[in-house]
Amino acid sequence: MALLTLAEAKAQLNLTSDADDAELQTYVDAVTAPIEEYIGPVEPREVAERHDAESGRRALVLRTTPVLSLTSVEPLLDGGVSYPVEGLVLDPDTGEVRRRDRGWFRGLLLFTMQAGRADTPTTVNLAARMLVQHLWRTQRPARGGGLAGGGEDYSVGQPIPGFGYAVPNRVLELLAPYRLPPGVA
């Protein structure tokens, strides 16, 4: 599942020719990183994270969210305890993992999971289309000699912390309902 396809980007830009497909594909590929930095993984992928529960923990919070499923929880040191995923409760949005038996996690652990979303929300896809459009227009001269899409239409205003001028406010507003909680990146 792709965040955005070349055909969707071409439709957003009203392009019918294949002349710019190779260059446009670069833009399509590039928008995934800034969007996922803001809202977490969209495209499903395997992720592995190390967690320290040496002193014992009732719950651990995964750093990568959202989580589609846990694959395994294995010890990183010889003699450590494995935790079968069937015996765990996962909150896919917050990444909190607890044991069903209310026991404690112990040891250095490696959590392997499928992170991302089962489907790309329509609003996220639209934000990706608009981001491609914004970036594409900064490279295309307008007929009057200025940059296409200039003026207030794609204005970023003040630089946005972590994003600078590359991501317009309208894209961030569309992504806001899916934004990662503070402290998660």
PDB file of C-alpha atoms in Angstrom:
ATOM      1  CA  MET A   1       0.000   0.000   0.000  1.00  0.00           C
ATOM      2  CA  ALA A   2       1.455   3.329  -1.026  1.00  0.00           C
ATOM      3  CA  LEU A   3       0.709   6.621   0.670  1.00  0.00           C
ATOM      4  CA  LEU A   4       0.243   8.149  -2.762  1.00  0.00           C
ATOM      5  CA  THR A   5       0.468   6.762  -6.297  1.00  0.00           C
ATOM      6  CA  LEU A   6       1.921   8.443  -9.348  1.00  0.00           C
ATOM      7  CA  ALA A   7      -1.542   8.413 -10.953  1.00  0.00           C
ATOM      8  CA  GLU A   8      -3.043  10.244  -7.942  1.00  0.00           C
ATOM      9  CA  ALA A   9      -0.284  12.868  -8.048  1.00  0.00           C
ATOM     10  CA  LYS A  10      -0.816  13.375 -11.785  1.00  0.00           C
ATOM     11  CA  ALA A  11      -4.551  13.803 -11.222  1.00  0.00           C
ATOM     12  CA  GLN A  12      -3.882  16.406  -8.493  1.00  0.00           C
ATOM     13  CA  LEU A  13      -1.587  18.315 -10.849  1.00  0.00           C
ATOM     14  CA  ASN A  14      -3.869  17.867 -13.886  1.00  0.00           C
ATOM     15  CA  LEU A  15      -1.021  16.236 -15.810  1.00  0.00           C
ATOM     16  CA  THR A  16      -1.926  13.952 -18.704  1.00  0.00           C
ATOM     17  CA  SER A  17       1.494  13.551 -20.341  1.00  0.00           C
ATOM     18  CA  ASP A  18       4.042  10.965 -19.225  1.00  0.00           C
ATOM     19  CA  ALA A  19       6.920  13.375 -19.943  1.00  0.00           C
ATOM     20  CA  ASP A  20       7.535  14.260 -16.276  1.00  0.00           C
ATOM     21  CA  ASP A  21       6.725  10.874 -14.704  1.00  0.00           C
ATOM     22  CA  ALA A  22      10.269  10.071 -13.553  1.00  0.00           C
ATOM     23  CA  GLU A  23      10.727  13.449 -11.880  1.00  0.00           C
ATOM     24  CA  LEU A  24       7.228  13.425 -10.405  1.00  0.00           C
ATOM     25  CA  GLN A  25       7.796   9.938  -8.944  1.00  0.00           C
ATOM     26  CA  THR A  26      10.654  11.439  -6.914  1.00  0.00           C
ATOM     27  CA  TYR A  27       8.205  13.927  -5.395  1.00  0.00           C
ATOM     28  CA  VAL A  28       5.662  11.168  -4.711  1.00  0.00           C
ATOM     29  CA  ASP A  29       8.320   9.113  -2.925  1.00  0.00           C
ATOM     30  CA  ALA A  30       9.591  12.139  -0.969  1.00  0.00           C
ATOM     31  CA  VAL A  31       6.299  13.118   0.698  1.00  0.00           C
ATOM     32  CA  THR A  32       6.061   9.931   2.789  1.00  0.00           C
ATOM     33  CA  ALA A  33       8.877  10.891   5.185  1.00  0.00           C
ATOM     34  CA  PRO A  34       7.554  14.301   6.327  1.00  0.00           C
ATOM     35  CA  ILE A  35       3.998  13.004   6.636  1.00  0.00           C
ATOM     36  CA  GLU A  36       5.069   9.958   8.648  1.00  0.00           C
ATOM     37  CA  GLU A  37       7.263  12.159  10.844  1.00  0.00           C
ATOM     38  CA  TYR A  38       4.115  14.038  11.805  1.00  0.00           C
ATOM     39  CA  ILE A  39       1.577  11.177  12.093  1.00  0.00           C
ATOM     40  CA  GLY A  40       3.644   8.010  12.421  1.00  0.00           C
ATOM     41  CA  PRO A  41       3.862   5.163   9.922  1.00  0.00           C
ATOM     42  CA  VAL A  42       1.209   5.018   7.242  1.00  0.00           C
ATOM     43  CA  GLU A  43       2.662   2.332   5.010  1.00  0.00           C
ATOM     44  CA  PRO A  44       2.817  -0.982   6.940  1.00  0.00           C
ATOM     45  CA  ARG A  45       6.313  -2.191   7.770  1.00  0.00           C
ATOM     46  CA  GLU A  46       8.153  -4.388  10.239  1.00  0.00           C
ATOM     47  CA  VAL A  47       9.764  -2.482  13.108  1.00  0.00           C
ATOM     48  CA  ALA A  48      11.964  -3.783  15.917  1.00  0.00           C
ATOM     49  CA  GLU A  49      12.487  -1.873  19.167  1.00  0.00           C
ATOM     50  CA  ARG A  50      14.645  -2.560  22.217  1.00  0.00           C
ATOM     51  CA  HIS A  51      13.127  -1.930  25.640  1.00  0.00           C
ATOM     52  CA  ASP A  52      14.743  -2.096  29.058  1.00  0.00           C
ATOM     53  CA  ALA A  53      12.620  -3.744  31.737  1.00  0.00           C
ATOM     54  CA  GLU A  54      15.540  -4.864  33.904  1.00  0.00           C
ATOM     55  CA  SER A  55      13.950  -3.428  37.025  1.00  0.00           C
ATOM     56  CA  GLY A  56      10.544  -4.809  36.047  1.00  0.00           C
ATOM     57  CA  ARG A  57       7.643  -3.017  34.403  1.00  0.00           C
ATOM     58  CA  ARG A  58       3.906  -3.629  34.367  1.00  0.00           C
ATOM     59  CA  ALA A  59       3.576  -1.890  31.007  1.00  0.00           C
ATOM     60  CA  LEU A  60       5.896  -0.841  28.226  1.00  0.00           C
ATOM     61  CA  VAL A  61       5.143   1.811  25.628  1.00  0.00           C
ATOM     62  CA  LEU A  62       6.341   1.262  22.092  1.00  0.00           C
ATOM     63  CA  ARG A  63       7.949   4.277  20.446  1.00  0.00           C
ATOM     64  CA  THR A  64       6.517   3.556  16.994  1.00  0.00           C
ATOM     65  CA  THR A  65       2.760   4.014  16.610  1.00  0.00           C
ATOM     66  CA  PRO A  66       0.263   3.150  15.319  1.00  0.00           C
ATOM     67  CA  VAL A  67       0.866  -0.607  15.618  1.00  0.00           C
ATOM     68  CA  LEU A  68      -1.037  -3.112  13.502  1.00  0.00           C
ATOM     69  CA  SER A  69       0.176  -6.165  15.432  1.00  0.00           C
ATOM     70  CA  LEU A  70       2.905  -7.524  17.666  1.00  0.00           C
ATOM     71  CA  THR A  71       4.972 -10.273  16.066  1.00  0.00           C
ATOM     72  CA  SER A  72       7.231 -11.260  18.962  1.00  0.00           C
ATOM     73  CA  VAL A  73       8.753 -10.191  22.279  1.00  0.00           C
ATOM     74  CA  GLU A  74      12.111 -11.887  22.791  1.00  0.00           C
ATOM     75  CA  PRO A  75      14.898 -11.502  25.359  1.00  0.00           C
ATOM     76  CA  LEU A  76      18.107  -9.842  24.217  1.00  0.00           C
ATOM     77  CA  LEU A  77      20.220 -11.661  26.819  1.00  0.00           C
ATOM     78  CA  ASP A  78      20.740 -15.376  27.301  1.00  0.00           C
ATOM     79  CA  GLY A  79      18.450 -16.774  29.980  1.00  0.00           C
ATOM     80  CA  GLY A  80      15.845 -14.052  29.482  1.00  0.00           C
ATOM     81  CA  VAL A  81      12.122 -14.688  29.218  1.00  0.00           C
ATOM     82  CA  SER A  82      10.091 -14.639  25.991  1.00  0.00           C
ATOM     83  CA  TYR A  83       6.568 -13.286  26.119  1.00  0.00           C
ATOM     84  CA  PRO A  84       4.097 -14.934  23.717  1.00  0.00           C
ATOM     85  CA  VAL A  85       2.090 -12.228  21.942  1.00  0.00           C
ATOM     86  CA  GLU A  86      -1.159 -14.084  22.692  1.00  0.00           C
ATOM     87  CA  GLY A  87      -0.537 -13.279  26.357  1.00  0.00           C
ATOM     88  CA  LEU A  88      -0.195  -9.545  25.748  1.00  0.00           C
ATOM     89  CA  VAL A  89      -2.649  -6.683  25.388  1.00  0.00           C
ATOM     90  CA  LEU A  90      -1.705  -3.947  22.928  1.00  0.00           C
ATOM     91  CA  ASP A  91      -3.222  -0.499  22.523  1.00  0.00           C
ATOM     92  CA  PRO A  92      -2.427   0.083  18.829  1.00  0.00           C
ATOM     93  CA  ASP A  93      -2.776   3.871  19.007  1.00  0.00           C
ATOM     94  CA  THR A  94      -0.676   4.571  22.108  1.00  0.00           C
ATOM     95  CA  GLY A  95       1.663   1.585  21.792  1.00  0.00           C
ATOM     96  CA  GLU A  96       1.083   0.535  25.400  1.00  0.00           C
ATOM     97  CA  VAL A  97       1.709  -3.198  25.960  1.00  0.00           C
ATOM     98  CA  ARG A  98       0.633  -5.086  29.095  1.00  0.00           C
ATOM     99  CA  ARG A  99       0.595  -8.722  30.084  1.00  0.00           C
ATOM    100  CA  ARG A 100      -2.875 -10.301  30.197  1.00  0.00           C
ATOM    101  CA  ASP A 101      -1.979 -12.027  33.473  1.00  0.00           C
ATOM    102  CA  ARG A 102      -1.097  -8.616  34.974  1.00  0.00           C
ATOM    103  CA  GLY A 103       2.471  -9.790  35.490  1.00  0.00           C
ATOM    104  CA  TRP A 104       5.651  -7.786  35.033  1.00  0.00           C
ATOM    105  CA  PHE A 105       7.982  -7.542  32.061  1.00  0.00           C
ATOM    106  CA  ARG A 106      11.582  -8.251  33.021  1.00  0.00           C
ATOM    107  CA  GLY A 107      14.884  -8.017  31.177  1.00  0.00           C
ATOM    108  CA  LEU A 108      16.176  -6.423  27.996  1.00  0.00           C
ATOM    109  CA  LEU A 109      13.540  -7.139  25.370  1.00  0.00           C
ATOM    110  CA  LEU A 110      13.221  -6.899  21.610  1.00  0.00           C
ATOM    111  CA  PHE A 111       9.698  -6.086  20.421  1.00  0.00           C
ATOM    112  CA  THR A 112       9.020  -6.893  16.766  1.00  0.00           C
ATOM    113  CA  MET A 113       5.824  -5.511  15.263  1.00  0.00           C
ATOM    114  CA  GLN A 114       3.958  -4.474  12.161  1.00  0.00           C
ATOM    115  CA  ALA A 115       3.566  -0.708  12.383  1.00  0.00           C
ATOM    116  CA  GLY A 116       1.453   1.486  10.129  1.00  0.00           C
ATOM    117  CA  ARG A 117      -2.174   1.607   9.085  1.00  0.00           C
ATOM    118  CA  ALA A 118      -4.310  -1.026   7.415  1.00  0.00           C
ATOM    119  CA  ASP A 119      -5.712   1.625   5.085  1.00  0.00           C
ATOM    120  CA  THR A 120      -4.545   5.123   4.209  1.00  0.00           C
ATOM    121  CA  PRO A 121      -7.182   7.569   5.473  1.00  0.00           C
ATOM    122  CA  THR A 122      -8.629   9.677   2.662  1.00  0.00           C
ATOM    123  CA  THR A 123      -7.595  12.876   4.429  1.00  0.00           C
ATOM    124  CA  VAL A 124      -3.973  11.679   4.682  1.00  0.00           C
ATOM    125  CA  ASN A 125      -3.979  10.831   0.974  1.00  0.00           C
ATOM    126  CA  LEU A 126      -5.342  14.304   0.183  1.00  0.00           C
ATOM    127  CA  ALA A 127      -2.633  15.881   2.364  1.00  0.00           C
ATOM    128  CA  ALA A 128      -0.007  13.904   0.423  1.00  0.00           C
ATOM    129  CA  ARG A 129      -1.493  15.091  -2.881  1.00  0.00           C
ATOM    130  CA  MET A 130      -1.432  18.694  -1.688  1.00  0.00           C
ATOM    131  CA  LEU A 131       2.151  18.383  -0.463  1.00  0.00           C
ATOM    132  CA  VAL A 132       3.257  17.034  -3.855  1.00  0.00           C
ATOM    133  CA  GLN A 133       1.386  19.904  -5.498  1.00  0.00           C
ATOM    134  CA  HIS A 134       3.094  22.444  -3.234  1.00  0.00           C
ATOM    135  CA  LEU A 135       6.571  21.040  -3.863  1.00  0.00           C
ATOM    136  CA  TRP A 136       5.953  20.626  -7.596  1.00  0.00           C
ATOM    137  CA  ARG A 137       4.757  24.203  -7.985  1.00  0.00           C
ATOM    138  CA  THR A 138       7.869  25.619  -6.337  1.00  0.00           C
ATOM    139  CA  GLN A 139       9.861  24.194  -9.258  1.00  0.00           C
ATOM    140  CA  ARG A 140       7.620  25.296 -12.114  1.00  0.00           C
ATOM    141  CA  PRO A 141       7.719  28.902 -13.351  1.00  0.00           C
ATOM    142  CA  ALA A 142       4.330  30.546 -13.788  1.00  0.00           C
ATOM    143  CA  ARG A 143       3.454  32.231 -17.065  1.00  0.00           C
ATOM    144  CA  GLY A 144       3.978  35.663 -15.468  1.00  0.00           C
ATOM    145  CA  GLY A 145       7.544  34.799 -14.468  1.00  0.00           C
ATOM    146  CA  GLY A 146       6.930  34.127 -10.751  1.00  0.00           C
ATOM    147  CA  LEU A 147       6.537  30.757  -9.097  1.00  0.00           C
ATOM    148  CA  ALA A 148       3.338  28.894  -9.839  1.00  0.00           C
ATOM    149  CA  GLY A 149       1.034  28.572  -6.861  1.00  0.00           C
ATOM    150  CA  GLY A 150       2.576  31.628  -5.240  1.00  0.00           C
ATOM    151  CA  GLY A 151       0.719  34.157  -3.179  1.00  0.00           C
ATOM    152  CA  GLU A 152      -1.443  33.044  -0.305  1.00  0.00           C
ATOM    153  CA  ASP A 153      -2.636  29.822  -1.949  1.00  0.00           C
ATOM    154  CA  TYR A 154       0.383  27.800  -0.825  1.00  0.00           C
ATOM    155  CA  SER A 155       1.829  30.205   1.692  1.00  0.00           C
ATOM    156  CA  VAL A 156       3.500  28.583   4.665  1.00  0.00           C
ATOM    157  CA  GLY A 157       3.618  31.764   6.744  1.00  0.00           C
ATOM    158  CA  GLN A 158       6.026  31.333   9.624  1.00  0.00           C
ATOM    159  CA  PRO A 159       8.304  28.281   9.477  1.00  0.00           C
ATOM    160  CA  ILE A 160       6.776  25.333  11.312  1.00  0.00           C
ATOM    161  CA  PRO A 161       9.104  23.758  13.910  1.00  0.00           C
ATOM    162  CA  GLY A 162      10.546  20.591  12.434  1.00  0.00           C
ATOM    163  CA  PHE A 163       9.163  21.285   8.952  1.00  0.00           C
ATOM    164  CA  GLY A 164      10.409  24.738   7.940  1.00  0.00           C
ATOM    165  CA  TYR A 165       8.777  26.007   4.781  1.00  0.00           C
ATOM    166  CA  ALA A 166       8.457  22.636   3.006  1.00  0.00           C
ATOM    167  CA  VAL A 167       5.042  21.722   4.417  1.00  0.00           C
ATOM    168  CA  PRO A 168       2.216  24.251   4.033  1.00  0.00           C
ATOM    169  CA  ASN A 169      -0.162  24.886   6.916  1.00  0.00           C
ATOM    170  CA  ARG A 170      -3.112  23.449   4.986  1.00  0.00           C
ATOM    171  CA  VAL A 171      -1.348  20.061   4.779  1.00  0.00           C
ATOM    172  CA  LEU A 172      -0.629  20.065   8.528  1.00  0.00           C
ATOM    173  CA  GLU A 173      -4.255  20.999   9.229  1.00  0.00           C
ATOM    174  CA  LEU A 174      -5.438  17.961   7.265  1.00  0.00           C
ATOM    175  CA  LEU A 175      -3.009  15.734   9.167  1.00  0.00           C
ATOM    176  CA  ALA A 176      -3.873  17.162  12.618  1.00  0.00           C
ATOM    177  CA  PRO A 177      -6.442  14.466  13.569  1.00  0.00           C
ATOM    178  CA  TYR A 178      -3.747  11.796  13.060  1.00  0.00           C
ATOM    179  CA  ARG A 179      -0.863  13.671  14.723  1.00  0.00           C
ATOM    180  CA  LEU A 180       1.404  11.726  17.070  1.00  0.00           C
ATOM    181  CA  PRO A 181       1.010  12.557  20.749  1.00  0.00           C
ATOM    182  CA  PRO A 182       3.703  14.865  22.173  1.00  0.00           C
ATOM    183  CA  GLY A 183       6.967  13.100  22.894  1.00  0.00           C
ATOM    184  CA  VAL A 184       6.409  10.359  20.289  1.00  0.00           C
ATOM    185  CA  ALA A 185       8.590  10.378  17.206  1.00  0.00           C
TER     186      ALA A 185
END
